[in-house]
mmCIF file of C-alpha atoms in Angstrom:
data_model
loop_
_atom_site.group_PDB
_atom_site.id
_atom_site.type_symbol
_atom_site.label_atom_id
_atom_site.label_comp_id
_atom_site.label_asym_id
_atom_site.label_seq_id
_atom_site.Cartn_x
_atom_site.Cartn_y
_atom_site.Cartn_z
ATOM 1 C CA UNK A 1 165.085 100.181 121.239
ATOM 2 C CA UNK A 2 162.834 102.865 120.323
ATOM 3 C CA UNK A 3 163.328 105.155 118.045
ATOM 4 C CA UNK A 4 163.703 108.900 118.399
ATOM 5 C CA UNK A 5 160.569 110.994 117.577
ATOM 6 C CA UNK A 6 161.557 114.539 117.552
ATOM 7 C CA UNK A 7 158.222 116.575 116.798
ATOM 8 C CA UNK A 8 158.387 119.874 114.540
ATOM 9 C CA UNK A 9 156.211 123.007 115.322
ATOM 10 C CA UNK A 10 154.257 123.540 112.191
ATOM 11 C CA UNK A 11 155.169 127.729 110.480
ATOM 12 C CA UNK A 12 152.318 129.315 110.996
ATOM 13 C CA UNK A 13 151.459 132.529 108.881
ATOM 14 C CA UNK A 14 152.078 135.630 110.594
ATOM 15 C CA UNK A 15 155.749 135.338 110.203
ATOM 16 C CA UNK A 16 158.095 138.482 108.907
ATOM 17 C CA UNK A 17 157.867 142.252 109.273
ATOM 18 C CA UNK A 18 154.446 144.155 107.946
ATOM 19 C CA UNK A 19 155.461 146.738 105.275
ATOM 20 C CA UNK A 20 153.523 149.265 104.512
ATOM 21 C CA UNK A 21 149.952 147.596 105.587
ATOM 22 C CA UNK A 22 149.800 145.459 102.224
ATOM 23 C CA UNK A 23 152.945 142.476 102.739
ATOM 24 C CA UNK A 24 155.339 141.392 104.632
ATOM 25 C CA UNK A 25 159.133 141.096 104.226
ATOM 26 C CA UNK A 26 161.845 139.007 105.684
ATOM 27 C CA UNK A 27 159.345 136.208 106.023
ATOM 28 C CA UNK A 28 162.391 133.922 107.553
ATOM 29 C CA UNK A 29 162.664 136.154 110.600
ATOM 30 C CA UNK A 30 159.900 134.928 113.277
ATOM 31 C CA UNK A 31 159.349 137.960 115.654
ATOM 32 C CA UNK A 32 156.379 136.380 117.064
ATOM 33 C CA UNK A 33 158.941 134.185 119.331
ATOM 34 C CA UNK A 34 159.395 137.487 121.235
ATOM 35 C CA UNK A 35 155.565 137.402 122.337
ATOM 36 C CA UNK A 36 155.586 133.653 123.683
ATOM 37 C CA UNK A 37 156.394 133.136 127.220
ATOM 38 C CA UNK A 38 159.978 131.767 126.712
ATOM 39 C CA UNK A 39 160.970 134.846 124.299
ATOM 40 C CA UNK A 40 159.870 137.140 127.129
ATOM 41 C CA UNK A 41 161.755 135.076 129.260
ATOM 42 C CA UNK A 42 164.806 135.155 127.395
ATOM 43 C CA UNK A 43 164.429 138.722 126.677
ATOM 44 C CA UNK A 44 164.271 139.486 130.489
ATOM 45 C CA UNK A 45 167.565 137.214 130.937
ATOM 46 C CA UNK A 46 169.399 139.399 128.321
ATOM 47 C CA UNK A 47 168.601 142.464 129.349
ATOM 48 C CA UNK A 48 168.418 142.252 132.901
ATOM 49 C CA UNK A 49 171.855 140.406 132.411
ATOM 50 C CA UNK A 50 173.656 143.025 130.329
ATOM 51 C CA UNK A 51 172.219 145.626 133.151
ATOM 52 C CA UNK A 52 174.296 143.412 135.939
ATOM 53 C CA UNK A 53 177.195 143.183 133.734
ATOM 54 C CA UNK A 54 176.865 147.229 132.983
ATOM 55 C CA UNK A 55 176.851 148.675 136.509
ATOM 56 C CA UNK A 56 179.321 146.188 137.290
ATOM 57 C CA UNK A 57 181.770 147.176 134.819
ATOM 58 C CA UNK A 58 180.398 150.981 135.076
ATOM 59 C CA UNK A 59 180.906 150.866 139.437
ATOM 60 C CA UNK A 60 183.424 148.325 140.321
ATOM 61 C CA UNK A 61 186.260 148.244 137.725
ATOM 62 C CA UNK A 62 188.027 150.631 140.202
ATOM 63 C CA UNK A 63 187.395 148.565 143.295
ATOM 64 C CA UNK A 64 188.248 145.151 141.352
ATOM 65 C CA UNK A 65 191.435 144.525 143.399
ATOM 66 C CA UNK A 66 189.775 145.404 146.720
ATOM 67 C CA UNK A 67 186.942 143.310 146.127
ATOM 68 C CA UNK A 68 189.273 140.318 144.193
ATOM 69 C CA UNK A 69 187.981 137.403 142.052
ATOM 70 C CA UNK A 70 184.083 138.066 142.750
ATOM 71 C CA UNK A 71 184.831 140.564 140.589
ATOM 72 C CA UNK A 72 186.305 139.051 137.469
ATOM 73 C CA UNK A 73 183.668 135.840 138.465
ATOM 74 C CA UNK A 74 180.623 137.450 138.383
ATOM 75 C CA UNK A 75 181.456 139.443 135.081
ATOM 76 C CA UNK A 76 182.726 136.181 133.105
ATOM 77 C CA UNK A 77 179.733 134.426 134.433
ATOM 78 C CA UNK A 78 177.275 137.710 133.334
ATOM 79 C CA UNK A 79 179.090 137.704 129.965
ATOM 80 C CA UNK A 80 178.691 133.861 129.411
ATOM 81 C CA UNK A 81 175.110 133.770 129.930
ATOM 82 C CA UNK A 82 174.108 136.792 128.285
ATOM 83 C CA UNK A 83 176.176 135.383 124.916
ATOM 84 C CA UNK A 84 175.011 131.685 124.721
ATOM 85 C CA UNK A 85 171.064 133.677 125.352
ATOM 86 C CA UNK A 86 171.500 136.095 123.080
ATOM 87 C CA UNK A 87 172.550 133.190 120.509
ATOM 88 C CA UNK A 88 169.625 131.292 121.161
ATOM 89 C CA UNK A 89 167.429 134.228 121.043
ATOM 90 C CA UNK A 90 168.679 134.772 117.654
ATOM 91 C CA UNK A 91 168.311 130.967 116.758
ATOM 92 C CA UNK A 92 165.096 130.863 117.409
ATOM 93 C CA UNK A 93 163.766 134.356 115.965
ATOM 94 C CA UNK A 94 165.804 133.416 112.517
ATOM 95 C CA UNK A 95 164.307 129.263 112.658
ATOM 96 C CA UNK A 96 161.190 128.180 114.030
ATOM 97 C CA UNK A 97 162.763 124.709 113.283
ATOM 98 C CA UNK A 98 165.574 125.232 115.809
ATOM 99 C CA UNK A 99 163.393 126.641 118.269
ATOM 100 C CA UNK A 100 161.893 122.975 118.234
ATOM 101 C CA UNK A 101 164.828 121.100 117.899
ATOM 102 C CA UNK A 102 167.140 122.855 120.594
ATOM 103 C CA UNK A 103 164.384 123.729 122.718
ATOM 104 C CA UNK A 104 163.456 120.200 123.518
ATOM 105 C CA UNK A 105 167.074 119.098 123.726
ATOM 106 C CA UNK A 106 169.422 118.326 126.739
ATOM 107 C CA UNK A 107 171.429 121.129 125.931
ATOM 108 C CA UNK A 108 168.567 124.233 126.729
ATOM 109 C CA UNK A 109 167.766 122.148 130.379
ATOM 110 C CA UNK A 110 171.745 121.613 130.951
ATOM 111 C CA UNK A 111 172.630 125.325 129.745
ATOM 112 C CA UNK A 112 169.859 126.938 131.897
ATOM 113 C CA UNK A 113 170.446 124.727 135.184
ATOM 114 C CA UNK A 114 174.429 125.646 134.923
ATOM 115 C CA UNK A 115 173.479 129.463 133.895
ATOM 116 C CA UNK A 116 170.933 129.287 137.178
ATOM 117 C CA UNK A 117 173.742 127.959 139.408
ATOM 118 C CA UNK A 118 176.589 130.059 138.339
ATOM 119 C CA UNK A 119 174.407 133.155 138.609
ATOM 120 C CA UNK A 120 173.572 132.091 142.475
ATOM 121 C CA UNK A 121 177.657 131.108 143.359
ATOM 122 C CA UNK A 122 178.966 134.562 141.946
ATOM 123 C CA UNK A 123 176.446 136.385 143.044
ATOM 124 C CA UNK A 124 176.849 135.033 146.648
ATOM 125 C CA UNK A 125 180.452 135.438 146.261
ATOM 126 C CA UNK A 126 180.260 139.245 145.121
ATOM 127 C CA UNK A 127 177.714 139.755 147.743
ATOM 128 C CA UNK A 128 180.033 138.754 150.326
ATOM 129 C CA UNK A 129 183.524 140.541 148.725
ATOM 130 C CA UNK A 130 181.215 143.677 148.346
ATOM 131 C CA UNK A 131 179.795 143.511 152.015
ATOM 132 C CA UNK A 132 183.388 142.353 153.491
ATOM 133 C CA UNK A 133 185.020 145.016 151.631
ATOM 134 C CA UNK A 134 182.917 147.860 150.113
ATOM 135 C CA UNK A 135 180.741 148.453 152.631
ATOM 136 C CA UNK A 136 183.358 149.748 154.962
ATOM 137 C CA UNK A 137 184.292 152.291 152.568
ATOM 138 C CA UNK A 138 181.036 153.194 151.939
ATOM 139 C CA UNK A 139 180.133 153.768 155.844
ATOM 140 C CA UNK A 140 183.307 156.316 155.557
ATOM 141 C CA UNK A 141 182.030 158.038 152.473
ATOM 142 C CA UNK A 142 178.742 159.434 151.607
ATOM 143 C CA UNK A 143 179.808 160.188 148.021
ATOM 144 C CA UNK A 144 180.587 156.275 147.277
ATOM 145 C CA UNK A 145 178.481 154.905 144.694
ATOM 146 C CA UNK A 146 180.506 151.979 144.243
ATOM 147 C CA UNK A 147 178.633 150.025 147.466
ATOM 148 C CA UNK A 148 174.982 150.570 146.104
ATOM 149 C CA UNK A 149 175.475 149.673 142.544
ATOM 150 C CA UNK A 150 177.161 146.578 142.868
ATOM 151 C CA UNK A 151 175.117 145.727 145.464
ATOM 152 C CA UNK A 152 172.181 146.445 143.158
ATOM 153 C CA UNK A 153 174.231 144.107 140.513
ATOM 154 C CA UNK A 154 174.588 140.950 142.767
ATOM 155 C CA UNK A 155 170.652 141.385 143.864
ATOM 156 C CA UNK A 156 169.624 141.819 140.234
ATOM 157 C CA UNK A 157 171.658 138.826 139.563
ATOM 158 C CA UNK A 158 169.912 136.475 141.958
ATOM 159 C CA UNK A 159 166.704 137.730 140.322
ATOM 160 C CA UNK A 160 168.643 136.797 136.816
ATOM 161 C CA UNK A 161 169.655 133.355 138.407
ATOM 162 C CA UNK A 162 165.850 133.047 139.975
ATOM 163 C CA UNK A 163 164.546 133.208 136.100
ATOM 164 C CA UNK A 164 167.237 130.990 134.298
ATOM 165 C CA UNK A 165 165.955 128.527 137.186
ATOM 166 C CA UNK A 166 162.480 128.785 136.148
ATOM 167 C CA UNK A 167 163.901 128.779 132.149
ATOM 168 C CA UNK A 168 165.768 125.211 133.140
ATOM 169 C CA UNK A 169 161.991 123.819 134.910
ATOM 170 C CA UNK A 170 160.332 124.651 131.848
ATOM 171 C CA UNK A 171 162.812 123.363 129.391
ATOM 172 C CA UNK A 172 163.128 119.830 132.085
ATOM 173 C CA UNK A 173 159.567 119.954 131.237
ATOM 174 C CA UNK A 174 159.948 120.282 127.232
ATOM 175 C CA UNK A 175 162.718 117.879 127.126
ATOM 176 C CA UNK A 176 161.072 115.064 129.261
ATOM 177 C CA UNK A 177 157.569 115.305 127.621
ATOM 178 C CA UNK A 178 159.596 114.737 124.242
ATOM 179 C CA UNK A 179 162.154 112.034 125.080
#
């Protein structure tokens, strides 16, 4: 049997916050992550995430029993995979190290594949709840802004789900190259 090879990304310089033009502090903290593809990447999930889970919470807390369990699904779902990203995010800005351990790992493909499918079931699920239910109100209604936002929230979603699928590809990619 083989043995495992993991490889380690060698620290480049560069690393740290510039103060005042002359030296740089908190040397640990490795904001050039955020300018690689997969910090943009996970940036986009995050934000675009807690923007789902925002007009959700802003827009359809009122209509949650009307619409039922799409509700409370697609919010523990948006809260789940904005966490674990955000914890990542923060993993790999603080380490390099980890970004080349966990990166590489079964655990980035396996979290981004599950993130990519849950995203797709609740937002299919709150797009039909909202459509079933909401939209009726909202034909009745011109003042309802219920309809449109969480409608924006399960479309924004997909497009959430579309780039943790892409995220799991490239990781798949990572993690075979380095088995």
């Amino acid at each position: 049997m083989r043995p495992t090879i993991i490889t380690m990304q060698s620290s480049s310089g560069g690393n740290g916050i510039s103060c005042c033009c002359c030296f740089r502090c908190c040397t640990c903290v490795n904001l050039n992550f955020l300018k690689t593809e997969i910090g943009v990447l996970k940036t986009l999930e995050i934000i675009l995430g807690m923007i789902c889970h925002s007009l959700v919470l802003n827009f359809g807390t009122q209509y949650a029993g009307t619409i039922g369990s799409s509700y409370q699904s697609f919010l523990t779902i948006a809260s789940w995979c904005t966490l674990t990203t955000t914890l990542l995010i923060v993993c790999y800005i603080v380490s390099p190290r980890s970004l080349g351990l966990i990166r590489q790992s079964l655990f980035e493909t396996a979290f981004n594949t599950i993130a990519a499918f849950s995203y797709f079931t609740a937002c299919s699920y709150l797009a039909y709840a909202v459509n079933m239910f909401l939209q009726p109100l909202a034909l009745m209604s011109s003042m309802f802004q219920a309809y449109p936002a969480v409608s924006t929230a399960y479309m924004l979603g997909t497009f959430v789900g579309i780039l943790y699928g892409y995220d799991a590809w490239k990781s798949w990619t990572i993690y075979r190259n380095f088995r």
